[in-house]
Structures are given as structure tokens and as C-alpha cells.
Coordinates of C-alpha atoms and ligand atoms in Angstrom, one line a residue:
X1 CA 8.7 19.7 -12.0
X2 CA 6.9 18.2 -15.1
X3 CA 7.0 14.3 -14.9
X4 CA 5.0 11.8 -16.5
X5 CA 3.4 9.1 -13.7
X6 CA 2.8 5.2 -15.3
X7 CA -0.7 4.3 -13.9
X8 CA -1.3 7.3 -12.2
X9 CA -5.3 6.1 -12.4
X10 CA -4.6 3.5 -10.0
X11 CA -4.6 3.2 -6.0
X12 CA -1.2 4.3 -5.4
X13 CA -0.6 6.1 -8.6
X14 CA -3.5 8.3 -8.2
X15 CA -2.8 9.4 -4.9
X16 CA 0.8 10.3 -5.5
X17 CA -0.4 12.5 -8.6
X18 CA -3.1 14.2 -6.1
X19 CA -0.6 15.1 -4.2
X20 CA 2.1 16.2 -6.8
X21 CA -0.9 18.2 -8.3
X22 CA -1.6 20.1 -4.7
X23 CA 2.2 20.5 -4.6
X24 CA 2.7 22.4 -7.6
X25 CA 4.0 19.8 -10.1
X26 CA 3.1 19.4 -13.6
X27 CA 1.8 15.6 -13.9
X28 CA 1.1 13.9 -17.3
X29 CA -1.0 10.5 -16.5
X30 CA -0.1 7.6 -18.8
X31 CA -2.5 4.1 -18.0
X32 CA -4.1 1.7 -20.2
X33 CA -7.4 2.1 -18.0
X34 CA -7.6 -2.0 -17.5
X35 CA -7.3 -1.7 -13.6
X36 CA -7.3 2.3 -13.3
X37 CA -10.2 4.4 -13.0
X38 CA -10.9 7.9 -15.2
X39 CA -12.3 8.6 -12.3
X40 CA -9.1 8.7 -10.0
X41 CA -7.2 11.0 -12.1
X42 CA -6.8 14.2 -11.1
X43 CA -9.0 16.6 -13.2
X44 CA -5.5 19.2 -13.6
X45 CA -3.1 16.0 -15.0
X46 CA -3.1 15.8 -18.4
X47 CA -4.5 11.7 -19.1
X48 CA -2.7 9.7 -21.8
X49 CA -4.6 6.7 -22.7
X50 CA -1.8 4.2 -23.4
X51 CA 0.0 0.9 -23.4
X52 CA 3.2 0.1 -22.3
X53 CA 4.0 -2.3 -24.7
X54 CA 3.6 -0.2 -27.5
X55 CA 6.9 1.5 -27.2
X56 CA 5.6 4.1 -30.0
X57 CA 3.1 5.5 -27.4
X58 CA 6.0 6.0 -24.8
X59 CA 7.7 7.7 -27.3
X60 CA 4.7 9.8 -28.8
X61 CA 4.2 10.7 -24.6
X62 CA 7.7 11.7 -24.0
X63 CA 8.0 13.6 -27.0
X64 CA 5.1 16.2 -27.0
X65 CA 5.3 16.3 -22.7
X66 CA 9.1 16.2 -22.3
X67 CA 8.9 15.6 -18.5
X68 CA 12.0 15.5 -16.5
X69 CA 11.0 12.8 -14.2
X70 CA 8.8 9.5 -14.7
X71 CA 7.1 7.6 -11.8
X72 CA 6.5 4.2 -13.0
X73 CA 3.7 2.2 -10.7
X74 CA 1.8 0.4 -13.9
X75 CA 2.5 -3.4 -13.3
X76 CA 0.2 -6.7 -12.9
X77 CA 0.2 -6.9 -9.3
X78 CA -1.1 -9.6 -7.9
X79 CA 0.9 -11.9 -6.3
X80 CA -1.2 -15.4 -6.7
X81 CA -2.1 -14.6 -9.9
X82 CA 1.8 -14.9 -10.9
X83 CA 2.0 -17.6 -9.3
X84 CA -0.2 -19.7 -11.6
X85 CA 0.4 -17.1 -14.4
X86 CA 4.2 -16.1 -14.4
X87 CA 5.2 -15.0 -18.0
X88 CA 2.4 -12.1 -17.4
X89 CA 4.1 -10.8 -14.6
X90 CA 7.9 -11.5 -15.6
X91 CA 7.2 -11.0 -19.1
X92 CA 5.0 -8.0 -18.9
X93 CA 6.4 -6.1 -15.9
X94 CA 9.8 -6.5 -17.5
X95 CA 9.1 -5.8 -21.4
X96 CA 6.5 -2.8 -20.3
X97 CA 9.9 -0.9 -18.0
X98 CA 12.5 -2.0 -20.3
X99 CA 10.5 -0.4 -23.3
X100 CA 9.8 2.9 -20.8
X101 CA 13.4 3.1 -19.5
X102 CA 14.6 2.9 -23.4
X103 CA 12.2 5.1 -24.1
X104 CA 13.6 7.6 -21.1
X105 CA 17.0 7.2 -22.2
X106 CA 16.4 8.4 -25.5
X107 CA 14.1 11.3 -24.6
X108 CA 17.0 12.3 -21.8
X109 CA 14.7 12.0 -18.9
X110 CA 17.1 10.9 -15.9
X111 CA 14.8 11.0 -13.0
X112 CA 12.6 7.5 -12.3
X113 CA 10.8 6.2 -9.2
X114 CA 9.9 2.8 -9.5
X115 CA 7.4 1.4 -7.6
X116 CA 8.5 -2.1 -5.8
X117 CA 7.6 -4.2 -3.2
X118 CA 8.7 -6.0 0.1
X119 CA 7.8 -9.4 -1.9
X120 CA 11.8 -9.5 -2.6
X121 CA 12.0 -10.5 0.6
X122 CA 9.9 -13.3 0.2
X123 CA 9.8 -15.7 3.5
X124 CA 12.4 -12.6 5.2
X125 CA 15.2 -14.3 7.7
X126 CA 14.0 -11.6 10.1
X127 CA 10.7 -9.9 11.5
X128 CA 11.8 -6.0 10.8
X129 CA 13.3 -5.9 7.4
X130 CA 15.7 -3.3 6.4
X131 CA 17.7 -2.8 3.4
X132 CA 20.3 -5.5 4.1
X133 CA 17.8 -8.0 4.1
X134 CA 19.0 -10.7 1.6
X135 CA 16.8 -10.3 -1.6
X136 CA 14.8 -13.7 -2.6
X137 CA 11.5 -12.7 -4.2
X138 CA 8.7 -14.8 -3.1
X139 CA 6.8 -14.8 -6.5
X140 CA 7.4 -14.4 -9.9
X141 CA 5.6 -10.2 -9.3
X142 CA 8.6 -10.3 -6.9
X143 CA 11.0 -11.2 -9.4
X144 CA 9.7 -8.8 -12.0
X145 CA 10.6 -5.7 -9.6
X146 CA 14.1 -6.7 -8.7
X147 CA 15.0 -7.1 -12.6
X148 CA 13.8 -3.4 -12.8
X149 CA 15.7 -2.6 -9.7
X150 CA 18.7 -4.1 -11.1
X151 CA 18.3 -2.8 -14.6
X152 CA 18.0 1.0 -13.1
X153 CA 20.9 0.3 -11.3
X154 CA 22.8 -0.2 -14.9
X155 CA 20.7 2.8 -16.2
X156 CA 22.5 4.7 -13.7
X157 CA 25.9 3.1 -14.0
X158 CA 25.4 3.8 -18.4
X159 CA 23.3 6.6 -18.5
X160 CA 23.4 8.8 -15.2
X161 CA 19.8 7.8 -14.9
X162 CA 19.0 9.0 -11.2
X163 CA 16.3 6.4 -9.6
X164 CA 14.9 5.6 -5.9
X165 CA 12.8 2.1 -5.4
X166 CA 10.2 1.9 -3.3
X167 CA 9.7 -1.2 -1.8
X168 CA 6.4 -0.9 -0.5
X169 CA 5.1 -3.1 2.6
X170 CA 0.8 -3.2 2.6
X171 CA -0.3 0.1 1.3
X172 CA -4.0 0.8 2.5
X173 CA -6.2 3.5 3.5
X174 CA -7.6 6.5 1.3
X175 CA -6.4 9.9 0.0
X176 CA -9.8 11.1 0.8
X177 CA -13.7 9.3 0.9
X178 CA -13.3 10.5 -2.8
X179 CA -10.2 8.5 -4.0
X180 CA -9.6 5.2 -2.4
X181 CA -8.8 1.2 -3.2
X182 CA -10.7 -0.4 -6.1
X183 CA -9.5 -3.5 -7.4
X184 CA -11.5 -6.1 -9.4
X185 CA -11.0 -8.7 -8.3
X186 CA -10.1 -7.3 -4.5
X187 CA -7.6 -9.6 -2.5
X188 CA -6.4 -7.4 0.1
X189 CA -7.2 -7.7 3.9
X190 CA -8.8 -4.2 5.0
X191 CA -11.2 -3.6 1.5
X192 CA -12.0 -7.4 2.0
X193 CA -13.2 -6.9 5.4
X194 CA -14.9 -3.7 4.9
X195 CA -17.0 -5.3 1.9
X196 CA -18.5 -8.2 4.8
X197 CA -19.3 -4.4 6.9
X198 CA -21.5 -3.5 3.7
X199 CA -23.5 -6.1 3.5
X200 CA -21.3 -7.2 0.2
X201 CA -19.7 -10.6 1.9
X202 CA -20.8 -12.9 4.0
X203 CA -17.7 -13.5 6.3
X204 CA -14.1 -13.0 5.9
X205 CA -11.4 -16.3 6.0
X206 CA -8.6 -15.4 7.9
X207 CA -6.0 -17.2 6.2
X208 CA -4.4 -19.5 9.0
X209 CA -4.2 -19.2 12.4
X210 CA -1.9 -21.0 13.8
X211 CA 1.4 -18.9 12.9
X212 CA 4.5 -18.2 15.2
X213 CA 2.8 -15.1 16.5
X214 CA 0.7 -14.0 19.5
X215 CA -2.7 -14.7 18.2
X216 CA -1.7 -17.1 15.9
X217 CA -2.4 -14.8 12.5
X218 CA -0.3 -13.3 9.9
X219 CA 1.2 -9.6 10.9
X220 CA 1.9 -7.4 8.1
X221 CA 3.3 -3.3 8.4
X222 CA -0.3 -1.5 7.3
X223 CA 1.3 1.8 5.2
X224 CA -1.4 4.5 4.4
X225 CA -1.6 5.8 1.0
X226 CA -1.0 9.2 1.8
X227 CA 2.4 8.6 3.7
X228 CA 3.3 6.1 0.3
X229 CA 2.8 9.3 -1.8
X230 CA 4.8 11.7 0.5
X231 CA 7.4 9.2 0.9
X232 CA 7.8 9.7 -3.4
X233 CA 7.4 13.2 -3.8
X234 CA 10.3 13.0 -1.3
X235 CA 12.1 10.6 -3.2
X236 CA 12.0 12.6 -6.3
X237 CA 12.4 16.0 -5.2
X238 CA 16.2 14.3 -3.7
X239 CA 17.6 12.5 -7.1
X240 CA 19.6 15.2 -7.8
X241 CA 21.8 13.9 -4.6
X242 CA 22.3 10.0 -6.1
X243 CA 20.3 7.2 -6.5
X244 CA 18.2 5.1 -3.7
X245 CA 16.5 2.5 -2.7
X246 CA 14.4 2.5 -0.1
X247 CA 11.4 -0.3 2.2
X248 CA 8.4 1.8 2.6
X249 CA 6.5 0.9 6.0
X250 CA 5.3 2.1 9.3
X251 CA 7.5 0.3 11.2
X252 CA 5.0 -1.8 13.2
X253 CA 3.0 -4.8 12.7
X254 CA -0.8 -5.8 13.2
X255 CA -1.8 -8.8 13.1
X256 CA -5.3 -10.5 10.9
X257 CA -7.4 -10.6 13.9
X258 CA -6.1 -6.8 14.9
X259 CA -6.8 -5.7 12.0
X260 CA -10.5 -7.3 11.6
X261 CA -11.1 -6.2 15.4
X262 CA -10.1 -3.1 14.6
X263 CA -13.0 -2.6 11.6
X264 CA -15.6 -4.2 14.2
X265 CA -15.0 -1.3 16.3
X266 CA -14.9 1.6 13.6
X267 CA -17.3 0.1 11.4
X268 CA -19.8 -1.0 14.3
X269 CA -20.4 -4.3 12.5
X270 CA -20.1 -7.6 14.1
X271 CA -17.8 -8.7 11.1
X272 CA -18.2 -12.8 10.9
X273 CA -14.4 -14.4 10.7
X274 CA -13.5 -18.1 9.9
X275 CA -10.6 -19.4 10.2
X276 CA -9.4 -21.4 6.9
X277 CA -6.4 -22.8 5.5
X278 CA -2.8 -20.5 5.3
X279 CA -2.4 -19.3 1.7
X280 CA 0.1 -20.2 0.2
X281 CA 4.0 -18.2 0.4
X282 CA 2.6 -15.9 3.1
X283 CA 5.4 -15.2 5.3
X284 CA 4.4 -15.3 9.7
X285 CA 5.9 -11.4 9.8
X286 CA 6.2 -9.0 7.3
X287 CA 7.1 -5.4 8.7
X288 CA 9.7 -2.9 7.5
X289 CA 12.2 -1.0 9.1
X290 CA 12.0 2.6 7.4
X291 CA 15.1 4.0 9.3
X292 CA 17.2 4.8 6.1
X293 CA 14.4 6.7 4.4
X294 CA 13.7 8.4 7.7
X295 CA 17.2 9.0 8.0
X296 CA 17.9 10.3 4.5
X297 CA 14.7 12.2 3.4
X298 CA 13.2 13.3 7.1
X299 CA 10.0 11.0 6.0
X300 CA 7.8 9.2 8.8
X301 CA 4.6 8.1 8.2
X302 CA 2.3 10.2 10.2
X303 CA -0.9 7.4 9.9
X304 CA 0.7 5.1 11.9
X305 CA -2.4 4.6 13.6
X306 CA -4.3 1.2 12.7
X307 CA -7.6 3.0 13.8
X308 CA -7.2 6.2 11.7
X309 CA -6.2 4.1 8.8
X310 CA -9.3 1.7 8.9
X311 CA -11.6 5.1 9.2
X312 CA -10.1 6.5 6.4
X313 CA -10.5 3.6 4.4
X314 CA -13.6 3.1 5.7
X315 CA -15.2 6.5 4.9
X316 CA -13.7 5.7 1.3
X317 CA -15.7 2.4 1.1
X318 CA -19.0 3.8 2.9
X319 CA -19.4 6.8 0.0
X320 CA -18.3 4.8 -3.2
X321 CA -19.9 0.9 -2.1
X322 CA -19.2 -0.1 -5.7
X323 CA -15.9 1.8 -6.4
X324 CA -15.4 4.2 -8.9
X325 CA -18.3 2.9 -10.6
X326 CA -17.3 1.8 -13.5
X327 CA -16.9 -2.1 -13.6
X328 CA -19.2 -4.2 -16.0
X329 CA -22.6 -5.5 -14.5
X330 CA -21.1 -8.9 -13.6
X331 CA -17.8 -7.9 -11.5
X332 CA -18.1 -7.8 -7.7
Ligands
UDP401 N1 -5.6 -12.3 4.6 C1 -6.6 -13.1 5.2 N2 -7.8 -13.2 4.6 C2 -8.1 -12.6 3.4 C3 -7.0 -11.7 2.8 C4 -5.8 -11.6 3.4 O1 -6.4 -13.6 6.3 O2 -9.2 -12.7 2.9 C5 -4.3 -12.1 5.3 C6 -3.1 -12.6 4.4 O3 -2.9 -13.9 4.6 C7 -2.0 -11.7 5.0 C8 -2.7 -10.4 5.4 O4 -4.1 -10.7 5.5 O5 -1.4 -12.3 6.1 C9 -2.6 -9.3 4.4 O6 -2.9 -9.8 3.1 P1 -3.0 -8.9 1.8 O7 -3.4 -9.8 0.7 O8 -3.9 -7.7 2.1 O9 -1.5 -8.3 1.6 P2 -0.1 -9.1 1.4 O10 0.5 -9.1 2.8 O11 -0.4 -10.4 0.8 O12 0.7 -8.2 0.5

């Protein structure tokens, strides 16, 4: 299948179009290169310099590639930053897939993947969150996703436009020690504690301990990279059968002081910890139940290892200390 993938030069987006590429499909990149890399796109997919909120670059795309499927992860991410920052994320993330989807319509492509995230859940009334959990984003990033879940759902309802969400729960890990996590500025857990195993941070804070859990600490469901991307190709290749919405996670939970341990012992480091104040909105358990996407498209994640995870992510951060390499001088 030809299909045109929305950041497809960043962390997730460039390892689902690796393995699209190694699978035989025909992948046009489309990124604005702000948080991507050059580097992470795979030398076969054709790379479209662009901006989603210049519908006439959309269109200029769809036109000349005429893909039959879009995969849409391009978004402002970061969940603090849209705290203190919301019209970026609501505004952006909304304008940037309304003018894609209008853009889809009127090209006839009826195949989308949208990339979400297991922030709709917010502070969950559960620990092991399945489909039925009740929606109530946790951040205006949150927000943004479920207006594109809902507006596919009226794409679908108006235009037949076939779609699966993927609510992801914390995506980590690397594709390969080639193509990994690079994010300026870096907030998440593993990369964070890695960078204190290269000499690049002093310590890591763990954010809180005293929590309703065993040790005290935050547990979140760790998803590697490469199961994310398998889980879409999945998704895709299945559109033809209806429309879906799916949580994306391994199905068990690790907690902060697991998960540091667990980079002591693979990294050899001694990895100094602190214990500082929770941040704020962080819910006590965060882990998915996967059933209905295990049940629907035969997809389990097969790093469901914490250990095999950390190593790949570790090998990742041990050959490429400073990323892809191409930050300016001051960025860290
Ligand atoms: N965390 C932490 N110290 C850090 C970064 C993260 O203790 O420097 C905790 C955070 O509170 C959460 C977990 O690690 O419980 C995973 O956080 P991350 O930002 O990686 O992903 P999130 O769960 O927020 O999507």
C-alpha cells in the first residue's frame, strides 16, 4: 500500500515507516523537521518537507503521491508544556488534522491511523484501563486527540473514512542502536535516566514517592517502539473490515524505582536517584489492557520484557550520546 505518514522523522513515526518500508509498503514522509530528524527517515521513503498548517502543502502532497492511507503522528506532545501553553496544543493539534482530514476527504483517501494517547484517561477510575474506561483527558494534548478521535468518527459516519486510534501508553525503547528517542527538550523516564548513565546528568528526581503503590512510585505500562509500529501496520492492513479504536500497552506495569533499578543493572552505573516533589496530574497507575487489539488483530507485544527494553534503548543511547546529531550548540 502507498500511504503518506505525518511526522514519520520522529520517534514513533520513524519506526513505523521502517517497518512499513521492510514490509513492502510505499511510504511518503511528510514533517516540518522542528522535532524530527532527516536522519530518522528511512533512505527508500520519499521526504516531504512540510507544514501542516499550510493546507496547500497537504494538498500539493496528496496530489502528486495519491496514497491510499495516511498515518497521522505529527502533534505538539508534551503534556506540561500544554498545560501552561494550551492554544498550541488545542489549537495546533486540531487545526493541523482538521486541515489533513479535509485535505483526505477531497483527495479520496479513506484509510487514517491516528496516533493518540492514554492521557484521555487522565487520573483513570481503574489501574488496567480498557476501552470502556470513561474518557476525561488529563491535559489540554489529551483533549486535542479525543477532538480528532471524535472528528474521525464523523469522517466515517459522512465520508466512509475508515480510521483506527491508537491510544498509546509509554512508548520507549529503539527500532535498532541506529534509530532511537531524541527529543529536545527530553522529559521521559528511561532516556532521562540513561543520560545520568552517560555522564550527561548528574542524578535523576523521581517524581514523588509516596504514591498508593508498593514502593511508593509512579507505575506506568513501558510499550517498545517496535510492538507500537507492528500494532499500526496491523491496524491498517484491517480498515477494510470497519473502523477502531484501540489502548496500545504491554499489559503490565513498572514502577519509577523498577525501572531506574533496572538501568543500574544493564547499564552497570550506579545511577544517583532523589526523591522530589510529585509532578503535577500524574496519575498513581497507568497500564493498559490490550485485550481488544489482541483479540481483533492477533497483536501482542513481544518486548514485554522491562530488561530487553532498557537494553535496547540503551544500545540506542550508547552509539548516538547526542542523538541524531543535529541540535544547535546550546541544546542538551
Ligand atoms: N518520572 C520521574 N522523573 C523524571 C521523569 C519521569 O519520576 O525525571 C516519572 C513520571 O512521574 C511518571 C513516569 O516517570 O510516573 C513516566 O513518566 P514519563 O514522562 O516518561 O511518561 P508519562 O507517564 O508522563 O507519559
Amino acid at each position: 500500500m502507498k500511504v503518506l505518514v505525518t511526522g514519520g522523522a520522529g520517534y514513533i513515526g520513524s519506526a513505523v515507516v521502517h517497518q512499513l518500508v521492510a514490509g513492502g509498503d510505499e511510504v511518503v514522509v511528510f514533517d516540518n523537521l522542528t522535532q524530527g530528524h532527516r536522519a530518522a527517515v528511512h533512505p527508500d521513503a520519499v521526504l516531504i518537507e512540510g507544514d501542516l498548517s499550510e493546507r496547500g502543502a497537504i494538498d500539493a502532497a496528496l496530489s502528486e503521491h495519491r496514497p491510499e492511507g495516511i498515518l497521522h503522528f505529527a502533534s505538539h506532545t508534551l503534556v506540561g508544556e500544554s498545560m501552561e501553553f494550551p492554544f498550541r496544543h488545542l489549537g495546533n493539534n486540531v487545526r493541523c488534522g482538521l486541515n489533513l482530514l479535509e485535505s483526505a476527504v477531497d483527495h479520496g483517501v479513506r484509510r487514517f491511523i491516528l496516533s493518540s494517547t492514554a492521557n484521555l484517561f487522565g487520573q483513570p477510575d481503574r489501574d488496567l484501563i480498557d476501552e470502556e474506561t470513561t474518557i476525561s483527558p488529563g491535559s489540554p494534548y489529551g483533549e486535542s486527540k479525543f477532538i480528532l478521535e471524535r472528528i474521525l468518527h464523523w469522517m466515517d459516519d459522512r465520508f466512509g473514512m475508515r480510521y483506527a486510534a491508537l491510544r498509546y501508553f509509554n512508548a520507549c525503547g529503539a527500532l535498532s542502536p541506529d534509530l532511537g528517542e531524541d527529543h529536545d527538550p527530553e522529559t521521559h523516564l528511561i532516556p532521562l535516566v540513561l543520560q545520568v548513565a552517560l555522564g550527561q546528568r548528574e542524578h535523576v528526581t523521581i517524581f514523588g514517592d509516596d504514591y498508593d503503590t508498593p514502593d511508593g512510585t509512579c507505575i506506568r505500562d513501558y510499550v517498545h517502539v517496535a510492538d507500537l509500529a507492528d500494532a499500526h501496520i496491523r491496524a491498517l492492513h484491517a480498515l477494510d473490515g470497519g473502523s477502531r479504536t484501540y489502548n496500545l500497552g504491554s499489559g503490565t506495569g513498572f514502577s519509577v524505582r523498577e525501572v531506574i533499578e533496572t538501568c543500574r543493572a544493564v547499564t552497570g552505573h550506579a545511577i544517583p536517584a532523589t526523591v522530589g516533589p510529585r509532578r503535577p496530574g500524574d496519575p498513581a497507575v497507568l497500564v493498559a489492557s490490550s485485550e481488544r487489539i489482541r483479540g481483533e488483530l492477533g497483536w501482542s507485544p513481544r518486548y514485554d520484557d522491562l530488561r530487553t527494553i532498557v537494553e535496547s534503548a540503551w544500545a540506542w543511547h550508547q552509539s548516538h550520546p547526542r542523538g541524531y546529531g543535529d541540535r544547535a550548540p546550546h541544546a542538551s
